[in-house]
JSON list of C-alpha atoms and ligand atoms in Angstrom, two decimals:
[
{"chain": "A", "resi": 1, "resn": "MET", "atom": "CA", "xyz": [-21.07, -1.76, 41.70]},
{"chain": "A", "resi": 2, "resn": "ASP", "atom": "CA", "xyz": [-23.33, 0.81, 41.96]},
{"chain": "A", "resi": 3, "resn": "ASP", "atom": "CA", "xyz": [-21.59, 3.87, 42.83]},
{"chain": "A", "resi": 4, "resn": "ASN", "atom": "CA", "xyz": [-23.45, 7.12, 41.74]},
{"chain": "A", "resi": 5, "resn": "TYR", "atom": "CA", "xyz": [-23.32, 11.02, 41.99]},
{"chain": "A", "resi": 6, "resn": "ARG", "atom": "CA", "xyz": [-25.51, 10.49, 45.20]},
{"chain": "A", "resi": 7, "resn": "HIS", "atom": "CA", "xyz": [-23.57, 8.11, 46.94]},
{"chain": "A", "resi": 8, "resn": "LYS", "atom": "CA", "xyz": [-20.52, 10.64, 45.91]},
{"chain": "A", "resi": 9, "resn": "GLY", "atom": "CA", "xyz": [-22.40, 13.50, 47.16]},
{"chain": "A", "resi": 10, "resn": "LEU", "atom": "CA", "xyz": [-22.74, 12.06, 50.58]},
{"chain": "A", "resi": 11, "resn": "ARG", "atom": "CA", "xyz": [-19.03, 10.93, 50.67]},
{"chain": "A", "resi": 12, "resn": "LYS", "atom": "CA", "xyz": [-18.10, 14.31, 50.30]},
{"chain": "A", "resi": 13, "resn": "LYS", "atom": "CA", "xyz": [-19.62, 15.66, 52.83]},
{"chain": "A", "resi": 14, "resn": "LEU", "atom": "CA", "xyz": [-18.60, 13.05, 55.08]},
{"chain": "A", "resi": 15, "resn": "VAL", "atom": "CA", "xyz": [-15.22, 14.12, 54.34]},
{"chain": "A", "resi": 16, "resn": "ASP", "atom": "CA", "xyz": [-15.89, 17.37, 55.15]},
{"chain": "A", "resi": 17, "resn": "THR", "atom": "CA", "xyz": [-17.28, 16.21, 58.31]},
{"chain": "A", "resi": 18, "resn": "ILE", "atom": "CA", "xyz": [-14.46, 14.66, 59.46]},
{"chain": "A", "resi": 19, "resn": "SER", "atom": "CA", "xyz": [-11.77, 16.98, 58.20]},
{"chain": "A", "resi": 20, "resn": "ALA", "atom": "CA", "xyz": [-14.16, 19.32, 60.34]},
{"chain": "A", "resi": 21, "resn": "LYS", "atom": "CA", "xyz": [-13.45, 17.23, 63.63]},
{"chain": "A", "resi": 22, "resn": "GLY", "atom": "CA", "xyz": [-9.76, 17.61, 62.84]},
{"chain": "A", "resi": 23, "resn": "ILE", "atom": "CA", "xyz": [-8.26, 14.89, 60.27]},
{"chain": "A", "resi": 24, "resn": "THR", "atom": "CA", "xyz": [-5.96, 16.59, 58.27]},
{"chain": "A", "resi": 25, "resn": "ASP", "atom": "CA", "xyz": [-3.95, 13.94, 56.41]},
{"chain": "A", "resi": 26, "resn": "GLN", "atom": "CA", "xyz": [-4.86, 14.38, 52.66]},
{"chain": "A", "resi": 27, "resn": "ARG", "atom": "CA", "xyz": [-4.58, 10.82, 51.99]},
{"chain": "A", "resi": 28, "resn": "VAL", "atom": "CA", "xyz": [-6.67, 9.69, 54.62]},
{"chain": "A", "resi": 29, "resn": "LEU", "atom": "CA", "xyz": [-9.33, 11.94, 53.53]},
{"chain": "A", "resi": 30, "resn": "ASP", "atom": "CA", "xyz": [-8.72, 11.15, 50.14]},
{"chain": "A", "resi": 31, "resn": "ALA", "atom": "CA", "xyz": [-9.20, 7.39, 50.57]},
{"chain": "A", "resi": 32, "resn": "VAL", "atom": "CA", "xyz": [-12.49, 7.83, 52.66]},
{"chain": "A", "resi": 33, "resn": "ASN", "atom": "CA", "xyz": [-13.55, 9.92, 49.60]},
{"chain": "A", "resi": 34, "resn": "SER", "atom": "CA", "xyz": [-12.60, 6.88, 47.36]},
{"chain": "A", "resi": 35, "resn": "ILE", "atom": "CA", "xyz": [-14.20, 3.75, 49.21]},
{"chain": "A", "resi": 36, "resn": "PRO", "atom": "CA", "xyz": [-18.19, 3.37, 48.64]},
{"chain": "A", "resi": 37, "resn": "ARG", "atom": "CA", "xyz": [-18.64, 2.94, 52.46]},
{"chain": "A", "resi": 38, "resn": "HIS", "atom": "CA", "xyz": [-22.35, 2.37, 51.34]},
{"chain": "A", "resi": 39, "resn": "LEU", "atom": "CA", "xyz": [-21.59, -1.41, 50.27]},
{"chain": "A", "resi": 40, "resn": "PHE", "atom": "CA", "xyz": [-20.23, -2.34, 53.23]},
{"chain": "A", "resi": 41, "resn": "LEU", "atom": "CA", "xyz": [-23.90, -1.95, 54.82]},
{"chain": "A", "resi": 42, "resn": "ASP", "atom": "CA", "xyz": [-26.89, -3.82, 53.62]},
{"chain": "A", "resi": 43, "resn": "SER", "atom": "CA", "xyz": [-28.63, -2.07, 51.02]},
{"chain": "A", "resi": 44, "resn": "GLY", "atom": "CA", "xyz": [-31.39, -0.98, 53.29]},
{"chain": "A", "resi": 45, "resn": "PHE", "atom": "CA", "xyz": [-28.99, 1.16, 54.99]},
{"chain": "A", "resi": 46, "resn": "LEU", "atom": "CA", "xyz": [-27.93, 4.06, 52.69]},
{"chain": "A", "resi": 47, "resn": "LYS", "atom": "CA", "xyz": [-29.21, 6.39, 54.97]},
{"chain": "A", "resi": 48, "resn": "PHE", "atom": "CA", "xyz": [-26.30, 5.56, 57.80]},
{"chain": "A", "resi": 49, "resn": "ALA", "atom": "CA", "xyz": [-23.60, 4.56, 55.11]},
{"chain": "A", "resi": 50, "resn": "TYR", "atom": "CA", "xyz": [-22.32, 8.02, 55.22]},
{"chain": "A", "resi": 51, "resn": "GLU", "atom": "CA", "xyz": [-23.17, 9.05, 58.48]},
{"chain": "A", "resi": 52, "resn": "ASP", "atom": "CA", "xyz": [-19.90, 9.12, 60.80]},
{"chain": "A", "resi": 53, "resn": "LYS", "atom": "CA", "xyz": [-21.28, 6.97, 63.35]},
{"chain": "A", "resi": 54, "resn": "PRO", "atom": "CA", "xyz": [-20.71, 3.33, 63.49]},
{"chain": "A", "resi": 55, "resn": "PHE", "atom": "CA", "xyz": [-23.20, 0.64, 62.57]},
{"chain": "A", "resi": 56, "resn": "PRO", "atom": "CA", "xyz": [-24.09, -3.26, 62.92]},
{"chain": "A", "resi": 57, "resn": "ILE", "atom": "CA", "xyz": [-22.53, -5.21, 60.71]},
{"chain": "A", "resi": 58, "resn": "GLY", "atom": "CA", "xyz": [-24.03, -8.87, 62.40]},
{"chain": "A", "resi": 59, "resn": "SER", "atom": "CA", "xyz": [-21.86, -11.36, 64.32]},
{"chain": "A", "resi": 60, "resn": "GLY", "atom": "CA", "xyz": [-22.68, -8.76, 67.54]},
{"chain": "A", "resi": 61, "resn": "GLN", "atom": "CA", "xyz": [-19.88, -6.57, 65.57]},
{"chain": "A", "resi": 62, "resn": "THR", "atom": "CA", "xyz": [-19.67, -2.93, 64.52]},
{"chain": "A", "resi": 63, "resn": "ILE", "atom": "CA", "xyz": [-18.16, -0.98, 61.14]},
{"chain": "A", "resi": 64, "resn": "SER", "atom": "CA", "xyz": [-16.22, 1.32, 63.00]},
{"chain": "A", "resi": 65, "resn": "GLN", "atom": "CA", "xyz": [-17.48, 5.14, 62.93]},
{"chain": "A", "resi": 66, "resn": "PRO", "atom": "CA", "xyz": [-15.33, 6.84, 60.11]},
{"chain": "A", "resi": 67, "resn": "TYR", "atom": "CA", "xyz": [-13.54, 9.55, 62.01]},
{"chain": "A", "resi": 68, "resn": "THR", "atom": "CA", "xyz": [-11.87, 6.84, 64.27]},
{"chain": "A", "resi": 69, "resn": "VAL", "atom": "CA", "xyz": [-10.78, 4.64, 61.38]},
{"chain": "A", "resi": 70, "resn": "ALA", "atom": "CA", "xyz": [-9.53, 7.85, 60.11]},
{"chain": "A", "resi": 71, "resn": "TYR", "atom": "CA", "xyz": [-8.04, 9.23, 62.98]},
{"chain": "A", "resi": 72, "resn": "GLN", "atom": "CA", "xyz": [-6.19, 5.35, 63.42]},
{"chain": "A", "resi": 73, "resn": "THR", "atom": "CA", "xyz": [-5.04, 5.42, 59.65]},
{"chain": "A", "resi": 74, "resn": "GLU", "atom": "CA", "xyz": [-3.28, 8.93, 60.73]},
{"chain": "A", "resi": 75, "resn": "LEU", "atom": "CA", "xyz": [-1.75, 7.94, 63.43]},
{"chain": "A", "resi": 76, "resn": "LEU", "atom": "CA", "xyz": [0.18, 5.25, 61.49]},
{"chain": "A", "resi": 77, "resn": "LYS", "atom": "CA", "xyz": [1.25, 7.59, 58.89]},
{"chain": "A", "resi": 78, "resn": "ILE", "atom": "CA", "xyz": [0.95, 4.83, 56.04]},
{"chain": "A", "resi": 79, "resn": "LYS", "atom": "CA", "xyz": [3.58, 4.46, 53.10]},
{"chain": "A", "resi": 80, "resn": "LYS", "atom": "CA", "xyz": [3.06, 3.47, 49.91]},
{"chain": "A", "resi": 81, "resn": "GLY", "atom": "CA", "xyz": [4.27, -0.07, 50.31]},
{"chain": "A", "resi": 82, "resn": "ASP", "atom": "CA", "xyz": [4.10, -0.52, 53.95]},
{"chain": "A", "resi": 83, "resn": "LYS", "atom": "CA", "xyz": [3.10, -4.06, 54.80]},
{"chain": "A", "resi": 84, "resn": "VAL", "atom": "CA", "xyz": [0.46, -3.63, 58.00]},
{"chain": "A", "resi": 85, "resn": "LEU", "atom": "CA", "xyz": [-1.52, -6.04, 59.64]},
{"chain": "A", "resi": 86, "resn": "GLU", "atom": "CA", "xyz": [-5.07, -5.51, 61.18]},
{"chain": "A", "resi": 87, "resn": "ILE", "atom": "CA", "xyz": [-5.96, -7.29, 63.59]},
{"chain": "A", "resi": 88, "resn": "GLY", "atom": "CA", "xyz": [-9.89, -7.00, 63.76]},
{"chain": "A", "resi": 89, "resn": "THR", "atom": "CA", "xyz": [-11.20, -7.36, 60.21]},
{"chain": "A", "resi": 90, "resn": "GLY", "atom": "CA", "xyz": [-14.51, -7.02, 60.57]},
{"chain": "A", "resi": 91, "resn": "SER", "atom": "CA", "xyz": [-16.38, -5.32, 57.57]},
{"chain": "A", "resi": 92, "resn": "GLY", "atom": "CA", "xyz": [-13.15, -4.57, 55.76]},
{"chain": "A", "resi": 93, "resn": "TYR", "atom": "CA", "xyz": [-13.67, -1.08, 55.35]},
{"chain": "A", "resi": 94, "resn": "GLN", "atom": "CA", "xyz": [-10.29, -0.28, 57.26]},
{"chain": "A", "resi": 95, "resn": "ALA", "atom": "CA", "xyz": [-8.58, -2.97, 55.27]},
{"chain": "A", "resi": 96, "resn": "CYS", "atom": "CA", "xyz": [-9.28, -1.16, 52.13]},
{"chain": "A", "resi": 97, "resn": "ILE", "atom": "CA", "xyz": [-8.79, 2.30, 53.19]},
{"chain": "A", "resi": 98, "resn": "LEU", "atom": "CA", "xyz": [-4.92, 1.30, 54.11]},
{"chain": "A", "resi": 99, "resn": "ALA", "atom": "CA", "xyz": [-4.81, -0.79, 50.59]},
{"chain": "A", "resi": 100, "resn": "GLU", "atom": "CA", "xyz": [-6.19, 2.57, 49.05]},
{"chain": "A", "resi": 101, "resn": "MET", "atom": "CA", "xyz": [-3.00, 4.40, 50.77]},
{"chain": "A", "resi": 102, "resn": "GLY", "atom": "CA", "xyz": [-0.92, 1.84, 48.87]},
{"chain": "A", "resi": 103, "resn": "ALA", "atom": "CA", "xyz": [-0.16, -0.58, 51.74]},
{"chain": "A", "resi": 104, "resn": "LYS", "atom": "CA", "xyz": [0.04, -4.04, 51.81]},
{"chain": "A", "resi": 105, "resn": "VAL", "atom": "CA", "xyz": [-2.40, -5.06, 54.12]},
{"chain": "A", "resi": 106, "resn": "PHE", "atom": "CA", "xyz": [-2.76, -9.03, 55.97]},
{"chain": "A", "resi": 107, "resn": "THR", "atom": "CA", "xyz": [-5.87, -8.97, 58.11]},
{"chain": "A", "resi": 108, "resn": "ILE", "atom": "CA", "xyz": [-7.06, -11.42, 61.07]},
{"chain": "A", "resi": 109, "resn": "GLU", "atom": "CA", "xyz": [-10.82, -11.96, 62.18]},
{"chain": "A", "resi": 110, "resn": "ARG", "atom": "CA", "xyz": [-11.83, -14.41, 64.94]},
{"chain": "A", "resi": 111, "resn": "GLN", "atom": "CA", "xyz": [-15.27, -14.88, 63.61]},
{"chain": "A", "resi": 112, "resn": "LYS", "atom": "CA", "xyz": [-15.46, -16.83, 61.36]},
{"chain": "A", "resi": 113, "resn": "LYS", "atom": "CA", "xyz": [-18.92, -16.04, 59.94]},
{"chain": "A", "resi": 114, "resn": "LEU", "atom": "CA", "xyz": [-17.53, -12.28, 59.20]},
{"chain": "A", "resi": 115, "resn": "TYR", "atom": "CA", "xyz": [-13.73, -13.60, 57.72]},
{"chain": "A", "resi": 116, "resn": "ALA", "atom": "CA", "xyz": [-15.91, -15.60, 55.25]},
{"chain": "A", "resi": 117, "resn": "ARG", "atom": "CA", "xyz": [-18.14, -12.76, 54.01]},
{"chain": "A", "resi": 118, "resn": "THR", "atom": "CA", "xyz": [-15.59, -10.05, 54.19]},
{"chain": "A", "resi": 119, "resn": "LYS", "atom": "CA", "xyz": [-13.12, -12.49, 52.44]},
{"chain": "A", "resi": 120, "resn": "GLU", "atom": "CA", "xyz": [-15.42, -13.40, 49.39]},
{"chain": "A", "resi": 121, "resn": "PHE", "atom": "CA", "xyz": [-16.62, -9.52, 49.28]},
{"chain": "A", "resi": 122, "resn": "LEU", "atom": "CA", "xyz": [-13.18, -7.16, 48.71]},
{"chain": "A", "resi": 123, "resn": "PRO", "atom": "CA", "xyz": [-12.19, -9.26, 45.95]},
{"chain": "A", "resi": 124, "resn": "GLY", "atom": "CA", "xyz": [-15.79, -8.07, 43.90]},
{"chain": "A", "resi": 125, "resn": "ILE", "atom": "CA", "xyz": [-15.52, -4.46, 44.87]},
{"chain": "A", "resi": 126, "resn": "GLY", "atom": "CA", "xyz": [-11.94, -4.20, 43.75]},
{"chain": "A", "resi": 127, "resn": "TYR", "atom": "CA", "xyz": [-9.77, -4.81, 46.75]},
{"chain": "A", "resi": 128, "resn": "ARG", "atom": "CA", "xyz": [-8.57, -7.51, 45.86]},
{"chain": "A", "resi": 129, "resn": "THR", "atom": "CA", "xyz": [-4.92, -7.46, 47.34]},
{"chain": "A", "resi": 130, "resn": "VAL", "atom": "CA", "xyz": [-6.25, -7.01, 51.23]},
{"chain": "A", "resi": 131, "resn": "LYS", "atom": "CA", "xyz": [-5.25, -10.66, 52.29]},
{"chain": "A", "resi": 132, "resn": "CYS", "atom": "CA", "xyz": [-7.83, -12.43, 54.82]},
{"chain": "A", "resi": 133, "resn": "PHE", "atom": "CA", "xyz": [-6.63, -14.72, 57.82]},
{"chain": "A", "resi": 134, "resn": "TYR", "atom": "CA", "xyz": [-9.21, -16.28, 60.08]},
{"chain": "A", "resi": 135, "resn": "GLY", "atom": "CA", "xyz": [-7.77, -16.75, 63.54]},
{"chain": "A", "resi": 136, "resn": "ASP", "atom": "CA", "xyz": [-6.99, -15.01, 67.27]},
{"chain": "A", "resi": 137, "resn": "GLY", "atom": "CA", "xyz": [-5.23, -11.35, 66.30]},
{"chain": "A", "resi": 138, "resn": "ASN", "atom": "CA", "xyz": [-3.43, -11.85, 69.52]},
{"chain": "A", "resi": 139, "resn": "LYS", "atom": "CA", "xyz": [-1.14, -14.42, 68.06]},
{"chain": "A", "resi": 140, "resn": "GLY", "atom": "CA", "xyz": [-0.65, -11.59, 65.04]},
{"chain": "A", "resi": 141, "resn": "LEU", "atom": "CA", "xyz": [0.74, -13.40, 62.05]},
{"chain": "A", "resi": 142, "resn": "PRO", "atom": "CA", "xyz": [4.19, -14.50, 62.20]},
{"chain": "A", "resi": 143, "resn": "ALA", "atom": "CA", "xyz": [4.47, -16.26, 58.81]},
{"chain": "A", "resi": 144, "resn": "PHE", "atom": "CA", "xyz": [4.29, -12.70, 57.30]},
{"chain": "A", "resi": 145, "resn": "ALA", "atom": "CA", "xyz": [6.21, -10.96, 60.16]},
{"chain": "A", "resi": 146, "resn": "PRO", "atom": "CA", "xyz": [7.79, -8.46, 60.64]},
{"chain": "A", "resi": 147, "resn": "TYR", "atom": "CA", "xyz": [5.12, -5.81, 59.87]},
{"chain": "A", "resi": 148, "resn": "ASP", "atom": "CA", "xyz": [6.00, -1.82, 58.97]},
{"chain": "A", "resi": 149, "resn": "LYS", "atom": "CA", "xyz": [2.87, -1.11, 61.07]},
{"chain": "A", "resi": 150, "resn": "ILE", "atom": "CA", "xyz": [-0.29, -2.94, 63.24]},
{"chain": "A", "resi": 151, "resn": "LEU", "atom": "CA", "xyz": [-3.19, -1.62, 63.89]},
{"chain": "A", "resi": 152, "resn": "ILE", "atom": "CA", "xyz": [-5.94, -2.79, 66.69]},
{"chain": "A", "resi": 153, "resn": "THR", "atom": "CA", "xyz": [-9.10, -2.07, 65.97]},
{"chain": "A", "resi": 154, "resn": "ALA", "atom": "CA", "xyz": [-11.02, -3.21, 69.00]},
{"chain": "A", "resi": 155, "resn": "ALA", "atom": "CA", "xyz": [-10.58, -2.39, 72.63]},
{"chain": "A", "resi": 156, "resn": "ALA", "atom": "CA", "xyz": [-7.16, -4.54, 74.26]},
{"chain": "A", "resi": 157, "resn": "PRO", "atom": "CA", "xyz": [-6.90, -4.37, 77.81]},
{"chain": "A", "resi": 158, "resn": "GLU", "atom": "CA", "xyz": [-3.46, -4.97, 77.14]},
{"chain": "A", "resi": 159, "resn": "ILE", "atom": "CA", "xyz": [-0.55, -5.04, 74.29]},
{"chain": "A", "resi": 160, "resn": "SER", "atom": "CA", "xyz": [0.19, -8.65, 73.26]},
{"chain": "A", "resi": 161, "resn": "GLU", "atom": "CA", "xyz": [3.99, -9.23, 73.71]},
{"chain": "A", "resi": 162, "resn": "ASN", "atom": "CA", "xyz": [3.76, -11.12, 69.84]},
{"chain": "A", "resi": 163, "resn": "LEU", "atom": "CA", "xyz": [2.34, -8.42, 68.33]},
{"chain": "A", "resi": 164, "resn": "ILE", "atom": "CA", "xyz": [5.62, -6.26, 69.58]},
{"chain": "A", "resi": 165, "resn": "GLU", "atom": "CA", "xyz": [7.73, -8.74, 68.28]},
{"chain": "A", "resi": 166, "resn": "GLN", "atom": "CA", "xyz": [6.32, -8.53, 65.23]},
{"chain": "A", "resi": 167, "resn": "LEU", "atom": "CA", "xyz": [6.83, -5.24, 64.50]},
{"chain": "A", "resi": 168, "resn": "LYS", "atom": "CA", "xyz": [9.62, -3.66, 62.66]},
{"chain": "A", "resi": 169, "resn": "PRO", "atom": "CA", "xyz": [12.56, -1.59, 63.90]},
{"chain": "A", "resi": 170, "resn": "GLY", "atom": "CA", "xyz": [11.10, 1.88, 63.09]},
{"chain": "A", "resi": 171, "resn": "GLY", "atom": "CA", "xyz": [7.47, 0.35, 62.95]},
{"chain": "A", "resi": 172, "resn": "PHE", "atom": "CA", "xyz": [4.25, 1.71, 64.79]},
{"chain": "A", "resi": 173, "resn": "LEU", "atom": "CA", "xyz": [1.35, 0.05, 66.53]},
{"chain": "A", "resi": 174, "resn": "VAL", "atom": "CA", "xyz": [-1.58, 1.52, 66.67]},
{"chain": "A", "resi": 175, "resn": "VAL", "atom": "CA", "xyz": [-4.19, 0.20, 69.56]},
{"chain": "A", "resi": 176, "resn": "PRO", "atom": "CA", "xyz": [-7.08, 1.48, 71.42]},
{"chain": "A", "resi": 177, "resn": "LEU", "atom": "CA", "xyz": [-5.90, 0.66, 75.02]},
{"chain": "A", "resi": 178, "resn": "GLY", "atom": "CA", "xyz": [-8.50, -0.27, 78.02]},
{"chain": "A", "resi": 179, "resn": "GLY", "atom": "CA", "xyz": [-10.38, -3.19, 78.91]},
{"chain": "A", "resi": 180, "resn": "GLY", "atom": "CA", "xyz": [-13.26, -0.58, 80.82]},
{"chain": "A", "resi": 181, "resn": "GLU", "atom": "CA", "xyz": [-16.07, 1.32, 78.85]},
{"chain": "A", "resi": 182, "resn": "LEU", "atom": "CA", "xyz": [-13.73, 3.84, 77.85]},
{"chain": "A", "resi": 183, "resn": "GLN", "atom": "CA", "xyz": [-10.23, 3.32, 75.71]},
{"chain": "A", "resi": 184, "resn": "VAL", "atom": "CA", "xyz": [-7.27, 5.34, 75.50]},
{"chain": "A", "resi": 185, "resn": "MET", "atom": "CA", "xyz": [-5.39, 5.63, 71.77]},
{"chain": "A", "resi": 186, "resn": "VAL", "atom": "CA", "xyz": [-1.65, 4.67, 71.96]},
{"chain": "A", "resi": 187, "resn": "ARG", "atom": "CA", "xyz": [0.59, 4.30, 69.55]},
{"chain": "A", "resi": 188, "resn": "LEU", "atom": "CA", "xyz": [3.95, 2.41, 70.64]},
{"chain": "A", "resi": 189, "resn": "THR", "atom": "CA", "xyz": [7.06, 3.10, 68.59]},
{"chain": "A", "resi": 190, "resn": "LYS", "atom": "CA", "xyz": [9.76, 0.60, 68.07]},
{"chain": "A", "resi": 191, "resn": "THR", "atom": "CA", "xyz": [12.97, 1.97, 68.20]},
{"chain": "A", "resi": 192, "resn": "LYS", "atom": "CA", "xyz": [15.84, 0.63, 65.75]},
{"chain": "A", "resi": 193, "resn": "ASP", "atom": "CA", "xyz": [17.52, -0.80, 68.75]},
{"chain": "A", "resi": 194, "resn": "GLY", "atom": "CA", "xyz": [14.28, -2.62, 69.79]},
{"chain": "A", "resi": 195, "resn": "VAL", "atom": "CA", "xyz": [13.71, 0.04, 72.71]},
{"chain": "A", "resi": 196, "resn": "VAL", "atom": "CA", "xyz": [8.94, 0.73, 72.65]},
{"chain": "A", "resi": 197, "resn": "HIS", "atom": "CA", "xyz": [7.87, 4.29, 73.03]},
{"chain": "A", "resi": 198, "resn": "GLU", "atom": "CA", "xyz": [4.59, 4.89, 74.22]},
{"chain": "A", "resi": 199, "resn": "GLU", "atom": "CA", "xyz": [2.13, 8.01, 73.36]},
{"chain": "A", "resi": 200, "resn": "ARG", "atom": "CA", "xyz": [-1.24, 8.58, 74.40]},
{"chain": "A", "resi": 201, "resn": "PHE", "atom": "CA", "xyz": [-3.84, 10.29, 72.32]},
{"chain": "A", "resi": 202, "resn": "GLY", "atom": "CA", "xyz": [-7.62, 11.08, 72.63]},
{"chain": "A", "resi": 203, "resn": "GLY", "atom": "CA", "xyz": [-10.38, 8.43, 74.40]},
{"chain": "A", "resi": 204, "resn": "PHE", "atom": "CA", "xyz": [-12.24, 6.17, 72.25]},
{"chain": "A", "resi": 205, "resn": "ARG", "atom": "CA", "xyz": [-15.16, 3.11, 72.60]},
{"chain": "A", "resi": 206, "resn": "PHE", "atom": "CA", "xyz": [-14.42, 0.45, 70.67]},
{"chain": "A", "resi": 207, "resn": "VAL", "atom": "CA", "xyz": [-16.21, -3.34, 70.94]},
{"chain": "A", "resi": 208, "resn": "PRO", "atom": "CA", "xyz": [-13.66, -5.79, 72.84]},
{"chain": "A", "resi": 209, "resn": "LEU", "atom": "CA", "xyz": [-10.72, -7.35, 71.13]},
{"chain": "A", "resi": 210, "resn": "LEU", "atom": "CA", "xyz": [-11.50, -10.96, 72.66]},
{"chain": "A", "resi": 211, "resn": "LYS", "atom": "CA", "xyz": [-8.75, -13.33, 74.21]},
{"chain": "A", "resi": 212, "resn": "ASN", "atom": "CA", "xyz": [-8.07, -17.07, 73.20]},
{"chain": "A", "resi": 213, "resn": "LYS", "atom": "CA", "xyz": [-9.19, -18.95, 70.62]},
{"chain": "A", "resi": 214, "resn": "ALA", "atom": "CA", "xyz": [-10.68, -18.32, 67.09]},
{"chain": "A", "resi": 215, "resn": "ASN", "atom": "CA", "xyz": [-14.69, -18.88, 67.61]},
{"chain": "A", "resi": 216, "resn": "ASP", "atom": "CA", "xyz": [-17.28, -20.21, 64.70]},
{"chain": "B", "resi": 301, "resn": "SAH", "atom": "N1", "xyz": [-11.95, -2.67, 61.39]},
{"chain": "B", "resi": 301, "resn": "SAH", "atom": "C1", "xyz": [-13.11, -2.98, 61.26]},
{"chain": "B", "resi": 301, "resn": "SAH", "atom": "C2", "xyz": [-14.29, -2.99, 62.51]},
{"chain": "B", "resi": 301, "resn": "SAH", "atom": "C3", "xyz": [-13.39, -3.73, 63.89]},
{"chain": "B", "resi": 301, "resn": "SAH", "atom": "S1", "xyz": [-14.89, -3.79, 65.18]},
{"chain": "B", "resi": 301, "resn": "SAH", "atom": "C4", "xyz": [-13.93, -2.51, 59.95]},
{"chain": "B", "resi": 301, "resn": "SAH", "atom": "O1", "xyz": [-13.28, -1.57, 59.48]},
{"chain": "B", "resi": 301, "resn": "SAH", "atom": "O2", "xyz": [-15.24, -3.08, 59.95]},
{"chain": "B", "resi": 301, "resn": "SAH", "atom": "C5", "xyz": [-13.40, -4.98, 65.63]},
{"chain": "B", "resi": 301, "resn": "SAH", "atom": "C6", "xyz": [-13.32, -6.58, 65.20]},
{"chain": "B", "resi": 301, "resn": "SAH", "atom": "O3", "xyz": [-12.35, -7.40, 65.92]},
{"chain": "B", "resi": 301, "resn": "SAH", "atom": "C7", "xyz": [-14.33, -7.55, 65.23]},
{"chain": "B", "resi": 301, "resn": "SAH", "atom": "O4", "xyz": [-14.95, -7.88, 64.25]},
{"chain": "B", "resi": 301, "resn": "SAH", "atom": "C8", "xyz": [-14.25, -8.63, 66.05]},
{"chain": "B", "resi": 301, "resn": "SAH", "atom": "O5", "xyz": [-14.71, -9.64, 65.62]},
{"chain": "B", "resi": 301, "resn": "SAH", "atom": "C9", "xyz": [-12.90, -8.74, 66.01]},
{"chain": "B", "resi": 301, "resn": "SAH", "atom": "N2", "xyz": [-11.92, -9.37, 66.88]},
{"chain": "B", "resi": 301, "resn": "SAH", "atom": "C10", "xyz": [-12.34, -9.20, 68.55]},
{"chain": "B", "resi": 301, "resn": "SAH", "atom": "N3", "xyz": [-11.20, -9.79, 69.04]},
{"chain": "B", "resi": 301, "resn": "SAH", "atom": "C11", "xyz": [-10.24, -10.19, 67.88]},
{"chain": "B", "resi": 301, "resn": "SAH", "atom": "C12", "xyz": [-9.39, -11.22, 67.94]},
{"chain": "B", "resi": 301, "resn": "SAH", "atom": "N4", "xyz": [-8.67, -11.42, 69.54]},
{"chain": "B", "resi": 301, "resn": "SAH", "atom": "N5", "xyz": [-8.90, -11.49, 66.66]},
{"chain": "B", "resi": 301, "resn": "SAH", "atom": "C13", "xyz": [-9.05, -10.87, 66.04]},
{"chain": "B", "resi": 301, "resn": "SAH", "atom": "N6", "xyz": [-10.07, -10.56, 65.54]},
{"chain": "B", "resi": 301, "resn": "SAH", "atom": "C14", "xyz": [-11.00, -9.92, 66.64]}
]
């Protein structure tokens, strides 16, 4: 794995950038500082790997902007040992950030090519504990439920009841909510008696969460 002083220097700058934009949780910043984001992009794109921008990863999808990844992660208040369900594996970068912070990560992707690529790629860069699944994330992953935290990394026009059911009492669900161009970041908290509270944060732009069956 080629992760040299130049990559580390660029990464440090990226951490400074997202910190200046308002990310304060040091454990999130440390995770961004630890993960070689350039390995998630084709080797010709090194120049783009440490810019605070999203980037195309094939199958019409993108690796999210580092600030957005950090923002969603911060809202989840990850604790070591948390069982986390991610909807929208994509490149696997967000899943690695969660794993780096000590979470047990289960992640679902509906694009078969991306699923297959990321499932094979992650163990090769040392993230062997992230469990990748192929399917429609709107259904969640009942076999391993309930989860301490659920993270949706695509724009959802609505929040599927399945996901709320699969959240532990006391757990958080973070989702960019909205079917249009712009979404609002929402955090749901499920209280011990099953009531769901909603908090709203800033505006973001995500690729859409697609409905119904997984596709090949
Ligand atoms: N978390 C990713 C970025 C995700 S982009 C990363 O770190 O790179 C959003 C991803 O959600 C895309 O890969 C898209 O294919 C996937 N997606 C869209 N609808 C989905 C669904 N219903 N179930 C699971 N994945 C879905």
